[in-house]
Coordinates of C-alpha atoms in Angstrom, one line a residue:
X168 CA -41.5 -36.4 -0.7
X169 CA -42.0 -37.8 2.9
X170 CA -38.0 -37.0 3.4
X171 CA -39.2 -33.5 2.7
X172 CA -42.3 -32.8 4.9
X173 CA -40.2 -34.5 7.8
X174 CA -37.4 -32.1 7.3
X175 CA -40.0 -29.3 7.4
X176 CA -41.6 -30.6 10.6
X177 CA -38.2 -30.4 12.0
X178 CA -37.5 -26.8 10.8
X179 CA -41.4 -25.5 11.9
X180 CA -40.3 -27.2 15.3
X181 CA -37.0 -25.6 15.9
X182 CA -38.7 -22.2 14.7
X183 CA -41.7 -22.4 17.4
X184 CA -38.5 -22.7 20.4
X185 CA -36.2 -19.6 19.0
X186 CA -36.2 -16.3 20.0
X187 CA -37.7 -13.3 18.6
X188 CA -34.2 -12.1 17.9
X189 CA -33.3 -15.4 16.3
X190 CA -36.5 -15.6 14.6
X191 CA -35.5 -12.1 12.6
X192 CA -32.5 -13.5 11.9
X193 CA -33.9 -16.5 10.0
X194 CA -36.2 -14.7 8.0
X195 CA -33.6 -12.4 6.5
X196 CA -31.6 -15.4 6.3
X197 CA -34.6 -16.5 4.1
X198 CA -35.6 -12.7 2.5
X199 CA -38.7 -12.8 4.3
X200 CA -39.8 -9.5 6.6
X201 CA -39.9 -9.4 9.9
X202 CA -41.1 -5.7 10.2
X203 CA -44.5 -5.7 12.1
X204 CA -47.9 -4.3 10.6
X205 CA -47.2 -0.8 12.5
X206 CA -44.2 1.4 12.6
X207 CA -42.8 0.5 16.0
X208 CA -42.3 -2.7 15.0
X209 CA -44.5 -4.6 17.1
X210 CA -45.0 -2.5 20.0
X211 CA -47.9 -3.4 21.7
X212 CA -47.8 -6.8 21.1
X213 CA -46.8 -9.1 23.4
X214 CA -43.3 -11.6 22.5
X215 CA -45.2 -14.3 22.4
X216 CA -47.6 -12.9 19.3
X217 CA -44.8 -11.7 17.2
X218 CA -43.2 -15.1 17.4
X219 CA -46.1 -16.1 16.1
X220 CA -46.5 -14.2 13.5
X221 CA -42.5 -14.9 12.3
X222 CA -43.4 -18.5 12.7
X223 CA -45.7 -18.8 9.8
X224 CA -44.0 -16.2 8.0
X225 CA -40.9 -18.5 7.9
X226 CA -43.6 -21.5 6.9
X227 CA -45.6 -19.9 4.2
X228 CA -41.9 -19.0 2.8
X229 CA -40.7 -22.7 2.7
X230 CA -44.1 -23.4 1.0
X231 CA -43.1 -20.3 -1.7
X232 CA -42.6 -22.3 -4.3
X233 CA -46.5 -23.8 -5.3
X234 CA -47.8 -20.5 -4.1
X235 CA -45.4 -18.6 -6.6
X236 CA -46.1 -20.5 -9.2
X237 CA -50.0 -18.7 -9.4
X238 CA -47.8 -15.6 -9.0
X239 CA -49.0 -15.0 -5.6
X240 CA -45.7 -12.7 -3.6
X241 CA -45.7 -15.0 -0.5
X242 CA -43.1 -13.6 1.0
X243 CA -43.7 -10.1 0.6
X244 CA -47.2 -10.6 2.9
X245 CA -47.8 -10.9 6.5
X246 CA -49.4 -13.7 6.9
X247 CA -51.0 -16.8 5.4
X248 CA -54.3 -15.7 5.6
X249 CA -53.6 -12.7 3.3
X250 CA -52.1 -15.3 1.1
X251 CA -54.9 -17.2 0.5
X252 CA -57.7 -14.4 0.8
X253 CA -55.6 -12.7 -1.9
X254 CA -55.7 -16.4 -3.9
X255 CA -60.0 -16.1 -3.5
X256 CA -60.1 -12.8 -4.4
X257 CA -58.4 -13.4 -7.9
X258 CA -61.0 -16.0 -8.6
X259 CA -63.8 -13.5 -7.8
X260 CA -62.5 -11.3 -10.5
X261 CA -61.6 -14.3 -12.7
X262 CA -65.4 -15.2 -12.4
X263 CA -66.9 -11.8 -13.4
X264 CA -68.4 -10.2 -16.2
X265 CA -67.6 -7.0 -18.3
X266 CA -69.9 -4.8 -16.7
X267 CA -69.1 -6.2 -13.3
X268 CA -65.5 -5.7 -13.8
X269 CA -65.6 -2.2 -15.0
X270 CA -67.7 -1.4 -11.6
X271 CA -64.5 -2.6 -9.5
X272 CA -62.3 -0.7 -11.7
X273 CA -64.2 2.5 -11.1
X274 CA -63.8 1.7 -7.3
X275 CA -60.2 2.0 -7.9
X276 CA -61.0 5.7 -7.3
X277 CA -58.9 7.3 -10.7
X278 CA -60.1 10.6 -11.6
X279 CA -62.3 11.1 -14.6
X280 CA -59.3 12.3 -17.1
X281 CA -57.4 9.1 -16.6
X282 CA -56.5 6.9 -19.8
X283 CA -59.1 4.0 -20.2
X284 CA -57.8 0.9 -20.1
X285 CA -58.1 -1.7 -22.9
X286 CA -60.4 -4.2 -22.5
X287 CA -57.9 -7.0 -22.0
X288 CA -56.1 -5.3 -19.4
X289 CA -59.0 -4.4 -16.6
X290 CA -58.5 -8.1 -14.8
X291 CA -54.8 -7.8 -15.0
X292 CA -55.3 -4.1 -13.3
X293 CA -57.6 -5.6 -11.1
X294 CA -55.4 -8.4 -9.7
X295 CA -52.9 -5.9 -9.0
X296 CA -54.9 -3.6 -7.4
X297 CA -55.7 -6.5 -5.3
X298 CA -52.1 -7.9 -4.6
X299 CA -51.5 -4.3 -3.5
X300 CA -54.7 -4.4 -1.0
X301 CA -53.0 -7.3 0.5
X302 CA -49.9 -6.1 1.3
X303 CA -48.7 -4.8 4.8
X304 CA -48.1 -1.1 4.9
X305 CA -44.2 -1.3 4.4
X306 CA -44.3 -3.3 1.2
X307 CA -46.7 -0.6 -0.1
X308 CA -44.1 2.2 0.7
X309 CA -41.5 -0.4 -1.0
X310 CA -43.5 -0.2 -4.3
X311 CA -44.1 3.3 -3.6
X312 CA -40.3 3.9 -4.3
X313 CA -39.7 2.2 -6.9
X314 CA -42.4 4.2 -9.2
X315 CA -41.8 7.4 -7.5
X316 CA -45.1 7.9 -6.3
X317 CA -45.5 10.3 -3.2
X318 CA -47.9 10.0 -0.5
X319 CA -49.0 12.4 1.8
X320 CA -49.1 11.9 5.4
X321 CA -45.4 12.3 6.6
X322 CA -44.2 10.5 9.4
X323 CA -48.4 9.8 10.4
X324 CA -48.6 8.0 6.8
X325 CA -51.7 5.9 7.0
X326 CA -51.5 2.6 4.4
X327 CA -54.9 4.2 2.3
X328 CA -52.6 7.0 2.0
X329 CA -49.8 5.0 0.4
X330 CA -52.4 2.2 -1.7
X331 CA -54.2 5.8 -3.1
X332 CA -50.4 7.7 -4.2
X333 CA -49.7 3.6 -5.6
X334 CA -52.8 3.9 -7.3
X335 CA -52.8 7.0 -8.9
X336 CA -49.2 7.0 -10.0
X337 CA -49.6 3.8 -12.0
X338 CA -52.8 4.5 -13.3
X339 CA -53.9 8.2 -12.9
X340 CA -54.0 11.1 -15.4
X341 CA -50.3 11.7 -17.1
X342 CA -49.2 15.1 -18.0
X343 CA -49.1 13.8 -22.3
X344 CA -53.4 12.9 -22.0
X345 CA -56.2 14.5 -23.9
X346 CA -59.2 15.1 -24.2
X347 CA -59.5 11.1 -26.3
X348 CA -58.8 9.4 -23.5
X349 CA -61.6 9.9 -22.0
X350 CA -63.5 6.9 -21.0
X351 CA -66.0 5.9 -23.5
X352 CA -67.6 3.4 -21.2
X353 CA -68.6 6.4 -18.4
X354 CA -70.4 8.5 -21.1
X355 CA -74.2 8.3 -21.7
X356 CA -73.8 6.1 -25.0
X357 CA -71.0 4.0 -23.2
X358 CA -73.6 2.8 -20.4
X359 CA -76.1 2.1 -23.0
X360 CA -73.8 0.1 -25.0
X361 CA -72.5 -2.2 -22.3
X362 CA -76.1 -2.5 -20.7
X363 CA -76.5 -6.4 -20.4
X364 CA -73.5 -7.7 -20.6
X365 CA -73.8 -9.1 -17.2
X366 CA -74.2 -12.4 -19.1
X367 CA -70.2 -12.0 -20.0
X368 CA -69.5 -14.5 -16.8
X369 CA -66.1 -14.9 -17.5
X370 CA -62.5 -13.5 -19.1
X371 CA -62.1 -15.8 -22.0
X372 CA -65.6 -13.4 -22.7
X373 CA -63.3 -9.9 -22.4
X374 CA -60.3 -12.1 -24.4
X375 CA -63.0 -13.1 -27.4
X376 CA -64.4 -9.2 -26.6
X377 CA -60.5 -8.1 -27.6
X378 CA -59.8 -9.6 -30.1
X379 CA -62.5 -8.4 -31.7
X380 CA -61.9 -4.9 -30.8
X381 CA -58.2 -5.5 -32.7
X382 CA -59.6 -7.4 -35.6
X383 CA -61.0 -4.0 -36.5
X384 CA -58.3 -2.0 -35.2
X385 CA -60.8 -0.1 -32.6
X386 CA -58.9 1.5 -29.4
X387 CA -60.5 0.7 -25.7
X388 CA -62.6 3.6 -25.8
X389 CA -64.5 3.4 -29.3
X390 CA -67.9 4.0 -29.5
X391 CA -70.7 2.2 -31.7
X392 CA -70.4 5.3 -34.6
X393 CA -66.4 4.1 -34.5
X394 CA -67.4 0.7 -34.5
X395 CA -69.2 1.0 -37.6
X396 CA -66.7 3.0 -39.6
X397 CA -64.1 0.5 -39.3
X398 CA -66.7 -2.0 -40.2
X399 CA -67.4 -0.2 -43.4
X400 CA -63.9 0.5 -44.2
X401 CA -62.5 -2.8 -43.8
X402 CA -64.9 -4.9 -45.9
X403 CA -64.6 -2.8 -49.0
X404 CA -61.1 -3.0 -48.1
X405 CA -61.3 -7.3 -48.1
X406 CA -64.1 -7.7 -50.5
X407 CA -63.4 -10.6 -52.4
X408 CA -64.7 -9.2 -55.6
X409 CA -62.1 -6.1 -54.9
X410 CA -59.4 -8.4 -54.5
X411 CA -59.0 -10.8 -57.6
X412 CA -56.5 -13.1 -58.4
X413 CA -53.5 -14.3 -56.2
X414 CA -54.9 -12.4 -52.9
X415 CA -58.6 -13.3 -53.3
X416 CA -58.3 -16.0 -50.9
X417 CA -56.4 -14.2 -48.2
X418 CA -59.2 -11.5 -48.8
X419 CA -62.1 -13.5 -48.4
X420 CA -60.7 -15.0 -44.9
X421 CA -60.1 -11.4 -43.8
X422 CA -63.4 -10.4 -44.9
X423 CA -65.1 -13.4 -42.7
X424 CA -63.4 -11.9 -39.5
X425 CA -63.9 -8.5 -39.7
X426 CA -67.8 -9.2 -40.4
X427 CA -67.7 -11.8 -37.7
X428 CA -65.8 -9.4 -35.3
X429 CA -67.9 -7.1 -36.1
X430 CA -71.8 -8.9 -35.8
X431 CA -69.8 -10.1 -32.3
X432 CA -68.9 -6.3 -31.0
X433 CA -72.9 -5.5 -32.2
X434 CA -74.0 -8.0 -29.8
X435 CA -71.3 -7.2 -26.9
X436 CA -72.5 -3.5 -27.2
X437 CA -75.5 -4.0 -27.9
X438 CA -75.8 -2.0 -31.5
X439 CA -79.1 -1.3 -33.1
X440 CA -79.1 -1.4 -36.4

């Protein structure tokens, strides 16, 4: 409301005339950090410039609330440009394709034996590798903690040492994989089965691309001789002529998806057949 935005006016106001000491005290007042991007706490920078940067800390943490509501952590950034070039680069990886997607996912820099992800779950991985890229160095050590991960570097910890133990702790090799979690897309017949999908411009693409893959009960990782097993297995399973009285009905809807699931996956992987 207009009541609103004048009562925020007031508070940007008062904020621009308090001291840096004051300044920390409202944004704990408000859970917002005050800690500056290096770990002397803003040496080096004059008073002046870390007013500053409190100053729209304390705003983008008033304006939380529609920010939030995309599931962006306002108040765990530094500033609002990392809000909002966090906000584009969600809708870059909203507006890719399969094979572009699993390009940024292999930039993610996990060694070879890590456990694929499933197709549904790359963006999701991908905007959190992103939120993570956006965060100051302190936040990173926060989350860090909290998954037990443990960077290298001691007390001249760099933040690519702390994103790259982040990384790897959530999404690296664990001690239980084997030698089936290795990533069907990186293999020879993987490439050649994703090779044009650049045509997949969006997720509800990798969504329809999932579903598929559960209709006929295929891990992330299947290949094309997989995909063609379960294919077989499932429609002598739900033939209708297999399935006679009370259930042929049910059958003969099962035996629609699994053949459409599976002419889709042909396409998505490209299958000869």
């Amino acid at each position: 409301s207009r009541q609103d935005l004048v009562e925020q006016i007031k508070k940007v106001l008062l904020w621009k005339e308090l001291s840096l000491d004051d300044l920390r005290e409202e944004c704990m007042q408000l859970a917002v950090s005050w800690r500056m991007e290096d770990a002397s706490e803003g040496k080096g920078r004059s008073l002046s410039e870390q007013r500053k940067e409190l100053v729209e800390r304390l705003v983008m943490a008033t304006c939380a609330r529609a920010w939030e509501s995309q599931g962006l952590p306002v108040k765990r950034l530094s500033s609002i440009r990392s809000a909002t070039e966090l906000l584009e680069r969600w809708a870059t990886l909203e507006a890719m394709g399969l094979e572009e997607l699993r390009r940024e996912h292999d930039k993610l820099g996990l060694p070879r034996e890590s456990a694929p992800p499933k197709v549904l779950d790359i963006l999701p991985r991908l905007r959190k590798a992103a939120t993570w890229q956006a965060l100051p160095l302190w936040e990173l050590l926060r989350e860090c903690r909290q998954l037990g991960a443990e960077p290298t570097g001691g007390a001249a910890l760099t933040w690519e040492q702390a994103l790259h133990a982040l990384t790897r702790a959530t999404w690296g090799p664990k001690p239980e994989d084997d030698e089936r979690s290795k990533d069907f897309w990186r293999t020879k017949e993987g490439k050649e089965a994703t090779a044009g999908t650049g045509a997949l411009q969006n997720s509800e693409a990798l969504r329809k691309a999932a579903a598929h893959f559960h209709t006929l009960g295929l891990p992330a990782n299947a290949g094309v001789e997989d995909l063609k097993r379960a294919y077989r297995k499932l429609v002598l399973q739900h033939h209708p002529d297999k399935n006679l009285g009370a259930g042929q009905e049910e059958s003969a809807k099962k035996f629609r998806e699994v053949s459409e699931a599976y002419e889709a996956l042909c396409e998505f992987m490209k299958v000869k057949n």
